Tab-separated table of C-alpha atoms in Angstrom:
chain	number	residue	atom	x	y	z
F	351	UNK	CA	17.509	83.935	-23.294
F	352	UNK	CA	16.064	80.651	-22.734
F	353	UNK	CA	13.268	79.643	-19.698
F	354	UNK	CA	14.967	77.093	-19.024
F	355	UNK	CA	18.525	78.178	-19.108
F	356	UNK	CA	20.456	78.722	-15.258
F	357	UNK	CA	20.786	82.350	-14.112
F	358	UNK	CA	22.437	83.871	-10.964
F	359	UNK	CA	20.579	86.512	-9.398
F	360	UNK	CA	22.214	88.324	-6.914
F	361	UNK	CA	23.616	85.370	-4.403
F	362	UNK	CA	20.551	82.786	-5.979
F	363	UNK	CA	21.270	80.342	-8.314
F	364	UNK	CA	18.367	79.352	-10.254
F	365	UNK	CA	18.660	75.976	-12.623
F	366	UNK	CA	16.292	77.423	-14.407
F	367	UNK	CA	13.792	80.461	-15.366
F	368	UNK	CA	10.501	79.005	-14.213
F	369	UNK	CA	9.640	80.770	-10.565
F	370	UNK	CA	7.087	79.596	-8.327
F	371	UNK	CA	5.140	82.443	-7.611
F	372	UNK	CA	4.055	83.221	-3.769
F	373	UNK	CA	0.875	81.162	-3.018
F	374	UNK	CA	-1.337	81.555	-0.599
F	375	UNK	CA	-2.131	78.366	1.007
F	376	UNK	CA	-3.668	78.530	4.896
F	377	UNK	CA	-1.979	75.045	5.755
F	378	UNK	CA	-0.085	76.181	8.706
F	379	UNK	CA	-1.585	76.117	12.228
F	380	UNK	CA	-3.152	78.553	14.421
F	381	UNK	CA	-0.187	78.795	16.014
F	382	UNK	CA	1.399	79.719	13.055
F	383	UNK	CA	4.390	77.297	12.596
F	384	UNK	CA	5.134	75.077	9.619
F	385	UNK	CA	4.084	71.392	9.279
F	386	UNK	CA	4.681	67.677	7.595
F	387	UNK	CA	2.261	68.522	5.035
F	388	UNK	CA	4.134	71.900	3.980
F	389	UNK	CA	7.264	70.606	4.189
F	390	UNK	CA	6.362	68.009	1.237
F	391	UNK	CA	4.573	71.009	-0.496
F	392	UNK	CA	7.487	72.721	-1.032
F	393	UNK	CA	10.059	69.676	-1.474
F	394	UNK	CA	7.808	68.270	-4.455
F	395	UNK	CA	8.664	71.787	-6.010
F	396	UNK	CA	11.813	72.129	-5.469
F	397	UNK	CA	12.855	71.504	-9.612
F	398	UNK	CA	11.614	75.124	-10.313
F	399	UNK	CA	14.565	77.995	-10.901
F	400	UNK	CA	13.062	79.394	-7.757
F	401	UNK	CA	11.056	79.010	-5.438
F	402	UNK	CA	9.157	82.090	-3.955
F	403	UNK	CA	7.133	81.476	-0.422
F	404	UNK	CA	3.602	82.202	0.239
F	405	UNK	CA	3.409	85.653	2.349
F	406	UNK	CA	4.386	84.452	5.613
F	407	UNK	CA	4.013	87.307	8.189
F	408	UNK	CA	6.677	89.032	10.273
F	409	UNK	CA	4.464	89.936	13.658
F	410	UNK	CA	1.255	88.193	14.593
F	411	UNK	CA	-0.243	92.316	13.914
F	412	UNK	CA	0.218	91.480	10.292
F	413	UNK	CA	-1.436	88.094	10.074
F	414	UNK	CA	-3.859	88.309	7.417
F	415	UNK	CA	-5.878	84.870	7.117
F	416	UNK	CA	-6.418	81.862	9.539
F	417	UNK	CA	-3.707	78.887	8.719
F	418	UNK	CA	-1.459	81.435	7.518
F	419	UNK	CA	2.548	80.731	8.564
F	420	UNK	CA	4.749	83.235	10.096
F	421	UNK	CA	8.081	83.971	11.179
F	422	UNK	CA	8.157	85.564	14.114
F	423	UNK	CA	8.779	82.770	16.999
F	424	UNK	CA	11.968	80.058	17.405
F	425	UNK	CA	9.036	77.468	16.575
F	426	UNK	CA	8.297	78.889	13.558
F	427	UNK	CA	11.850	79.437	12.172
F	428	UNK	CA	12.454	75.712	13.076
F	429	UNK	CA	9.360	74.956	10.768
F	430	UNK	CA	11.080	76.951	8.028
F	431	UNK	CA	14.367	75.216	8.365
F	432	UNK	CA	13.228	72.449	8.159
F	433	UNK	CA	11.336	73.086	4.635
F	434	UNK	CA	14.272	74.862	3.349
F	435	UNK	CA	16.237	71.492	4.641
F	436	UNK	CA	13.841	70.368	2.299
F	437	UNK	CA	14.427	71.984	-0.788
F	438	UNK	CA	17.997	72.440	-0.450
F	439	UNK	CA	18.045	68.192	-0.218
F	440	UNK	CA	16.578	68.283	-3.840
F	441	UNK	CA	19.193	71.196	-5.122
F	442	UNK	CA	16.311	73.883	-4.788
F	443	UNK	CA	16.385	77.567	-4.263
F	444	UNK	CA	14.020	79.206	-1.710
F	445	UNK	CA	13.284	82.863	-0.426
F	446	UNK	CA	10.694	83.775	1.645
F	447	UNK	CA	8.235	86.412	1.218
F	448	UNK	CA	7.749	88.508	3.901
F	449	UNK	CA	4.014	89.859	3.957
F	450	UNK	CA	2.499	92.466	6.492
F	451	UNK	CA	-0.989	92.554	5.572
F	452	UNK	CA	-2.171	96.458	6.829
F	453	UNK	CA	-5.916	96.779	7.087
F	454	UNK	CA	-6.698	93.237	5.329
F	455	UNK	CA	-6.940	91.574	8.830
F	456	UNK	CA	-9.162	91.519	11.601
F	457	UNK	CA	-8.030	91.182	15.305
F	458	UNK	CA	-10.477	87.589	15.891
F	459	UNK	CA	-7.344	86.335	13.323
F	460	UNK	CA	-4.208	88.032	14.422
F	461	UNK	CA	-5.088	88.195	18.203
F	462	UNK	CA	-3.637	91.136	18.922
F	463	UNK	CA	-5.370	94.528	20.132
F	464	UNK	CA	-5.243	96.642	16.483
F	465	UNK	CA	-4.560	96.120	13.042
F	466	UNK	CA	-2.881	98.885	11.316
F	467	UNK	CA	-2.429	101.065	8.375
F	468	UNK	CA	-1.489	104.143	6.604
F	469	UNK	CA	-4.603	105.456	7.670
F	470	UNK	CA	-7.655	104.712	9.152
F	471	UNK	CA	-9.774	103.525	6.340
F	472	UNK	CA	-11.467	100.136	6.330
F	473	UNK	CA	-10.708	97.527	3.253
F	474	UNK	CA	-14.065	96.661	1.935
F	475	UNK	CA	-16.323	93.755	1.971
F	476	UNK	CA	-16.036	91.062	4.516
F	477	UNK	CA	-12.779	88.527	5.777
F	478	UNK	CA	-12.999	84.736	7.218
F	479	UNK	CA	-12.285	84.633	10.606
F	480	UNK	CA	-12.582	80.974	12.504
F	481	UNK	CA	-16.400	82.341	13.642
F	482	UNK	CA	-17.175	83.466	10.373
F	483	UNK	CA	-17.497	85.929	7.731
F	484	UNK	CA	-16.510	89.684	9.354
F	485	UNK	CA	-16.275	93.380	7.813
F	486	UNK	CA	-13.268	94.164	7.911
F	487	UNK	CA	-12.656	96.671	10.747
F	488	UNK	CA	-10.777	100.839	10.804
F	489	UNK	CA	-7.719	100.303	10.909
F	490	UNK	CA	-5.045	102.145	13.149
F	491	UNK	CA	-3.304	104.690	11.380
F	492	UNK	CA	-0.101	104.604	12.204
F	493	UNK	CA	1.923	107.544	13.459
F	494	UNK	CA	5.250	108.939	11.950
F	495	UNK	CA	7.004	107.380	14.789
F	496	UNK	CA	5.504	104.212	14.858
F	497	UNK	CA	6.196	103.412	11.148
F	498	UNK	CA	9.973	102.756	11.148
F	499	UNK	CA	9.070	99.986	14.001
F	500	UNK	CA	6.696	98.466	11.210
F	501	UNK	CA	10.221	98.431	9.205
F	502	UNK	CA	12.433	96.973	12.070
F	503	UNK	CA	9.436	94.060	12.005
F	504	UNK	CA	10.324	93.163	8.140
F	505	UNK	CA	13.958	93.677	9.378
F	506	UNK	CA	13.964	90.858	12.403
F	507	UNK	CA	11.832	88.525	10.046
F	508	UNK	CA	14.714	88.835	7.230
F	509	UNK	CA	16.626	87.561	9.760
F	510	UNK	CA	14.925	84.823	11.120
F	511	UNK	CA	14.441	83.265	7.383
F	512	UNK	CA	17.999	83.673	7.538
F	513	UNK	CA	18.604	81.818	10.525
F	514	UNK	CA	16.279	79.199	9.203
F	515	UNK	CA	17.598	78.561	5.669
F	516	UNK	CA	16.499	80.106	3.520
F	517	UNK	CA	17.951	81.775	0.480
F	518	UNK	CA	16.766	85.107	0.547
F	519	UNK	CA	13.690	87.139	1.146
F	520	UNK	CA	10.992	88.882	-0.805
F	521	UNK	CA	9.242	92.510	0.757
F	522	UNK	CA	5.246	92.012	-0.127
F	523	UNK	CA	4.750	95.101	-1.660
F	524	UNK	CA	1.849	94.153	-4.174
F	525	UNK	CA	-1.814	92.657	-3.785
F	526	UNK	CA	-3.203	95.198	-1.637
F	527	UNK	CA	-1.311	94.570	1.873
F	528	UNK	CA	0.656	97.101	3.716
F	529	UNK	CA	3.367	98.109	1.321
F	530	UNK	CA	1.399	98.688	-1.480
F	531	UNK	CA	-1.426	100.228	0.993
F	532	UNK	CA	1.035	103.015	1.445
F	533	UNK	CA	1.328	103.352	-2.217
F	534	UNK	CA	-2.062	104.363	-3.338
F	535	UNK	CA	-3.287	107.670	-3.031
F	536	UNK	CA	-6.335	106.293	-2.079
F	537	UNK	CA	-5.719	103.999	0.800
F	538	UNK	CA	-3.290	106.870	2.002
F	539	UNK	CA	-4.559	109.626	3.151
F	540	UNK	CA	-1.733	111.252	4.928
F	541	UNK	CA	0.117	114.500	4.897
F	542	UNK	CA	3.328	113.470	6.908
F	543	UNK	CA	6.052	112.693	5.517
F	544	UNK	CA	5.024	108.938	4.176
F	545	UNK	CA	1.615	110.320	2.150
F	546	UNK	CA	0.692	113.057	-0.255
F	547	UNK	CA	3.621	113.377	-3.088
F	548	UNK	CA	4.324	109.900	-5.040
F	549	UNK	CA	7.982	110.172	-3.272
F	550	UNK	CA	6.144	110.155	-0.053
F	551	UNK	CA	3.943	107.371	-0.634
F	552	UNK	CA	6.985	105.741	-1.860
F	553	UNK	CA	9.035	106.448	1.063
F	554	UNK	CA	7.929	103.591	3.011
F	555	UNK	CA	8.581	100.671	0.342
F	556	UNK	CA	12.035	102.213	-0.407
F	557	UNK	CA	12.810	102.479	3.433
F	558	UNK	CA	11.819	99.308	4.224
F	559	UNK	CA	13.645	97.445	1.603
F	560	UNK	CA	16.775	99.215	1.999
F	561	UNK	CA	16.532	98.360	5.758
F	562	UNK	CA	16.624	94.529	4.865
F	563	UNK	CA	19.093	94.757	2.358
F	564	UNK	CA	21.239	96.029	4.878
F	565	UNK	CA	20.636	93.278	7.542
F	566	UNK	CA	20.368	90.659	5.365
F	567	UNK	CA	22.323	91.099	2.368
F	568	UNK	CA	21.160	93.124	-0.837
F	569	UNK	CA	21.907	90.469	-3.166
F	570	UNK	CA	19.598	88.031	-1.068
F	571	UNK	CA	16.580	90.812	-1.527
F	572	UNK	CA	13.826	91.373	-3.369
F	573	UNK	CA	10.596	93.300	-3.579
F	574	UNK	CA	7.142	92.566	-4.595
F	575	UNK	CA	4.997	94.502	-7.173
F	576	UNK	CA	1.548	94.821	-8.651
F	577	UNK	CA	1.183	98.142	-10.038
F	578	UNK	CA	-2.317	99.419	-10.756
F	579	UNK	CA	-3.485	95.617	-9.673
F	580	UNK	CA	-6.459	97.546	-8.081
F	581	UNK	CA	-7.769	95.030	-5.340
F	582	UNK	CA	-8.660	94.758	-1.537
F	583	UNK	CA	-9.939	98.901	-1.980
F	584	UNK	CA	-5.885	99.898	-2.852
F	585	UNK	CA	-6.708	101.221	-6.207
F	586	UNK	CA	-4.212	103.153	-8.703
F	587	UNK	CA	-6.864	104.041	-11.098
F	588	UNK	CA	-4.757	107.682	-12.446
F	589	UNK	CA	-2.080	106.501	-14.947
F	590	UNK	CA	-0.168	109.575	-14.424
F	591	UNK	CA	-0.151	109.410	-10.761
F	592	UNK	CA	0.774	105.527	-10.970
F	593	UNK	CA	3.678	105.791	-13.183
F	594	UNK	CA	5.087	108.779	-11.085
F	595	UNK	CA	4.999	106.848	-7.706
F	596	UNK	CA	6.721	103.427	-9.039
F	597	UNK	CA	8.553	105.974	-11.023
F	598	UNK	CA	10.190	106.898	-7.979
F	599	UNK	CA	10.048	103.483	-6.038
F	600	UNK	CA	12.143	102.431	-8.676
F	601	UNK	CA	14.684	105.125	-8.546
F	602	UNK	CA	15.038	104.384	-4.687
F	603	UNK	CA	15.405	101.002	-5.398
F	604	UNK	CA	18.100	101.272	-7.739
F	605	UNK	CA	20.941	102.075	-5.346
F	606	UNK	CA	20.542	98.902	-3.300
F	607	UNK	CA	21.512	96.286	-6.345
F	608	UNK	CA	18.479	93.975	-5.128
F	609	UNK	CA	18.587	89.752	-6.191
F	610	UNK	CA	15.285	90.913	-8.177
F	611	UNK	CA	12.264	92.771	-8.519
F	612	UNK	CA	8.858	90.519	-9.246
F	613	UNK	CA	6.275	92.214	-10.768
F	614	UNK	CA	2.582	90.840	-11.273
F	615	UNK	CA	0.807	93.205	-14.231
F	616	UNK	CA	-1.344	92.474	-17.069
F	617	UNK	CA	0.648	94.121	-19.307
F	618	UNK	CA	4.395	92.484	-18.490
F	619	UNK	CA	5.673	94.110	-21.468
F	620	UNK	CA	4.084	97.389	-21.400
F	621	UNK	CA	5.447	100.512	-20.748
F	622	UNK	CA	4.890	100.898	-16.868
F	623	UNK	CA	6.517	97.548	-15.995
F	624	UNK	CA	9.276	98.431	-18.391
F	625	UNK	CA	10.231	101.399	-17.287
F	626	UNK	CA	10.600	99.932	-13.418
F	627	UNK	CA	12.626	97.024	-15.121
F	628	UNK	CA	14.929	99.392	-16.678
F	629	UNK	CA	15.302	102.140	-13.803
F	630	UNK	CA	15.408	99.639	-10.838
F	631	UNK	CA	18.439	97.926	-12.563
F	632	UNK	CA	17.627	94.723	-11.503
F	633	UNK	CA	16.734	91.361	-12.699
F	634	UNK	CA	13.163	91.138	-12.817
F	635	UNK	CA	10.771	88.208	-12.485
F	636	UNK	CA	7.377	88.722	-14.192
F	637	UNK	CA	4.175	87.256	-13.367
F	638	UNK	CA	1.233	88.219	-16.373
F	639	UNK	CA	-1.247	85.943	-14.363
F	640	UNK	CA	-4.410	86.438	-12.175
F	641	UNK	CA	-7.478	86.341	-14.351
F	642	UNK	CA	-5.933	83.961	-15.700
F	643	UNK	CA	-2.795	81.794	-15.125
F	644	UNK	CA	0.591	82.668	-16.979
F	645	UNK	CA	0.714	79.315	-19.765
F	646	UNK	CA	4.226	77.846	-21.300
F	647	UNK	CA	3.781	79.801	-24.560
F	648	UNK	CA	3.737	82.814	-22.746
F	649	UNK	CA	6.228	82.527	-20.506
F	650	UNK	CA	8.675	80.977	-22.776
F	651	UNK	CA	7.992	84.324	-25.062
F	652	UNK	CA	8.320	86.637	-22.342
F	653	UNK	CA	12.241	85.285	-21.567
F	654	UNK	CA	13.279	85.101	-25.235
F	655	UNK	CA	12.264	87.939	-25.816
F	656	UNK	CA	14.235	89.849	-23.141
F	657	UNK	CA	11.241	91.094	-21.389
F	658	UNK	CA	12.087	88.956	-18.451
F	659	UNK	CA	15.008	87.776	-16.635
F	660	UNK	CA	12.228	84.610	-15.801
F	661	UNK	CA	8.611	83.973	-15.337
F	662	UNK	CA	6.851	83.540	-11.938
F	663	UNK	CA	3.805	80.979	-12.251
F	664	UNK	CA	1.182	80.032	-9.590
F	665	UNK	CA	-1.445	77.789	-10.393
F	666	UNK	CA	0.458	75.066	-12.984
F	667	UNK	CA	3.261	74.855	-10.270
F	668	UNK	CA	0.621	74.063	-7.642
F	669	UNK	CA	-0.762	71.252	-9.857
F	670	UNK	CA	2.169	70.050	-11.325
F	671	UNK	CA	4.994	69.798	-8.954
F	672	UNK	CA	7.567	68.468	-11.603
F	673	UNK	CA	5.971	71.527	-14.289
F	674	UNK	CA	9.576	72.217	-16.005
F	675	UNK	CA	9.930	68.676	-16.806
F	676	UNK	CA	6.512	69.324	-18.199
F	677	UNK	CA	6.617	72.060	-19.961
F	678	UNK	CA	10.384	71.602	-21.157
F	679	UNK	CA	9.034	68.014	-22.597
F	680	UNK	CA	5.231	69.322	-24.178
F	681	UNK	CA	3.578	66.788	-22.135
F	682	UNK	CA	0.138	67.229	-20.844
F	683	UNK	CA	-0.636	69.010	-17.726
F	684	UNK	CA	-2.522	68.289	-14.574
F	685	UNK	CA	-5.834	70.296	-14.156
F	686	UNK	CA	-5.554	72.415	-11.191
F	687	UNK	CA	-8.483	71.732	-8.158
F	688	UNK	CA	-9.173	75.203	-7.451
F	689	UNK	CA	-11.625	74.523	-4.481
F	690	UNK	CA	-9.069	72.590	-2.572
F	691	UNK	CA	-6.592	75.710	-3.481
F	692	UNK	CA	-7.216	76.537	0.144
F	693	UNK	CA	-7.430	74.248	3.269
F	694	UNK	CA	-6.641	72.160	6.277
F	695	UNK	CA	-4.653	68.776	4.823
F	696	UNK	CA	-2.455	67.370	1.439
F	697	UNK	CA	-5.521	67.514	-0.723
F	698	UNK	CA	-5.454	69.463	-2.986
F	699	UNK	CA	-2.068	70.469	-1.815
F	700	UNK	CA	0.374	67.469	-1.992
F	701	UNK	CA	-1.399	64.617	-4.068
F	702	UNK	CA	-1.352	66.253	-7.570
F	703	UNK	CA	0.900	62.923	-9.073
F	704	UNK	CA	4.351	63.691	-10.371
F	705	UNK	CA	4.966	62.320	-14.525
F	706	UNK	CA	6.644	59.298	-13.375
F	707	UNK	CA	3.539	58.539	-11.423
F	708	UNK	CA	1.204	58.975	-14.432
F	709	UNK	CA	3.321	56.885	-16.242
């Protein structure tokens, strides 16, 4: 396979193989809705296979950081349409990822009474709230009967980025937020039904995808992963127990013929990512970078080499909004501005200058 051949992945067309991976940006505003400044953000990458949304979150409960854009109210689905207005214009593909963030929250940023999670353990170290640096607080476990609500919220966002546009949508389930939180044996504690046994820490990620393949389409679904990613206190430190629990989120994944599975690992050809590749029978978008950033080398190996169906990449797309052209033409790169990665306004954020510029 080529990087920068067209593939069809479920109902997506991509023009090419090159992904923009989910970003996390904070331009949106406190009332969590979409702006100018975004909408150019995304249109200026819309020559990318694929574009994959920053975590944008489904109730104000699973807001994770200040500036952060969700989907929840009419105003913010109108901000969406009108970015994936935007992308569509320049024959782009966009999905939306859909990111509860558990624990990694505090209530000074979502505004709401709790913040929840498998159980009541604390993420460590501190989060920025508008007043400041904060510990993060206990969380609220949630109950057996509150967690299918938690699913019925990642349900009635799928359809709102529906409604507004967009191509599809991605489940977070990676990076330490509240998919993933119910994957770890350490970050859940329970012994219901959703904790304990790798199928029951599973249980949750399998249920919840399967519930928005069914509203929204299975073919215009994805999931998230980071296996053994190990950050924001959800650690997967036992190999053994780590392969057995994606062992079987994979195997309830693979009944619902899912658009794609995106996996961020160190290791995107090692046997752990493999083996979900091959049981979840779907195509699968890797991501090797987060130490450091996946380079044109790599990613053009990765594809030809069948380990990927195409390569997700974060920082080169954020400072070079034409990067296929780029990389497809071994011209010289932009250097990414990594304290302006997150902010307020278009520096930083819509200014990097497009190759017909430099030239």
């Amino acid at each position: 396979m080529d990087l920068y051949a067209p593939a069809t992945f479920g109902a997506l067309s991509l023009s090419n193989r090159v992904v923009m991976a989910p970003l996390t940006r904070t331009r949106a505003g406190a009332d969590g809705v979409p702006n100018d400044v975004m909408v150019e953000y995304y249109r200026q990458r819309a020559a990318v296979g694929l574009i994959i949304t920053e975590g944008v979150w489904p109730v104000a409960e699973g807001k994770s950081y200040p500036g952060q854009p969700g989907i929840e109210t009419p105003a913010q689905v109108e901000g969406w349409r009108r970015i994936a207005d935007a992308v569509h214009a320049e024959g782009g593909t966009i999905v939306m990822q859909l990111m509860h963030g558990g624990r990694v929250s505090h209530t000074d940023i979502t505004g709401t009474a709790r913040i929840v999670a498998p159980s009541a353990l604390p993420a460590p170290g501190q989060t920025h709230t508008a007043s400041g640096k904060v510990d993060m607080p206990v969380p609220h476990a949630l109950t057996t009967d509150e967690v299918p609500a938690v699913t019925e919220q990642f349900v009635a966002a799928a359809r709102n980025a529906i409604a507004a546009g967009l191509d599809g949508v991605e489940v977070h389930g990676a990076n330490g937020y509240l998919v993933q939180e119910f994957l770890s044996p350490v970050s859940n504690v329970r012994d219901d039904r959703y904790g304990g046994s790798p199928e029951n820490r599973a249980r949750f990620a399998i249920e919840t995808t399967r519930a928005v393949a069914e509203a929204v389409g299975a073919d215009r679904t994805a999931i998230r992963l980071s296996p053994q990613h190990n950050i924001q206190g959800v650690l997967e430190t036992d190999d053994a127990d780590a392969h057995a629990t994606y062992a079987a989120l994979a195997e309830g994944l693979a009944p619902l013929g899912l658009a794609f599975v995106d996996i961020l690992h160190a290791e995107p050809a090692g046997d752990l990512v493999q083996h979900i590749r091959r049981t979840a029978g779907a195509p699968v978008i890797l991501n090797s970078g987060f130490a450091a950033p996946t380079d044109r080398d790599e990613a053009e190996a990765l594809v030809a080499g069948g380990w990927a169906d195409a390569v997700a990449v974060g920082r080169p797309v954020i400072a070079n909004p034409d990067l296929v052209r780029r990389w497809r033409e071994r011209t010289e790169l932009n250097v990414p501005r990594s304290e302006l990665f997150y902010g307020s306004g278009a520096e930083g954020y819509t200014d990097y200058p497009a190759l017909v510029a430099v030239a």
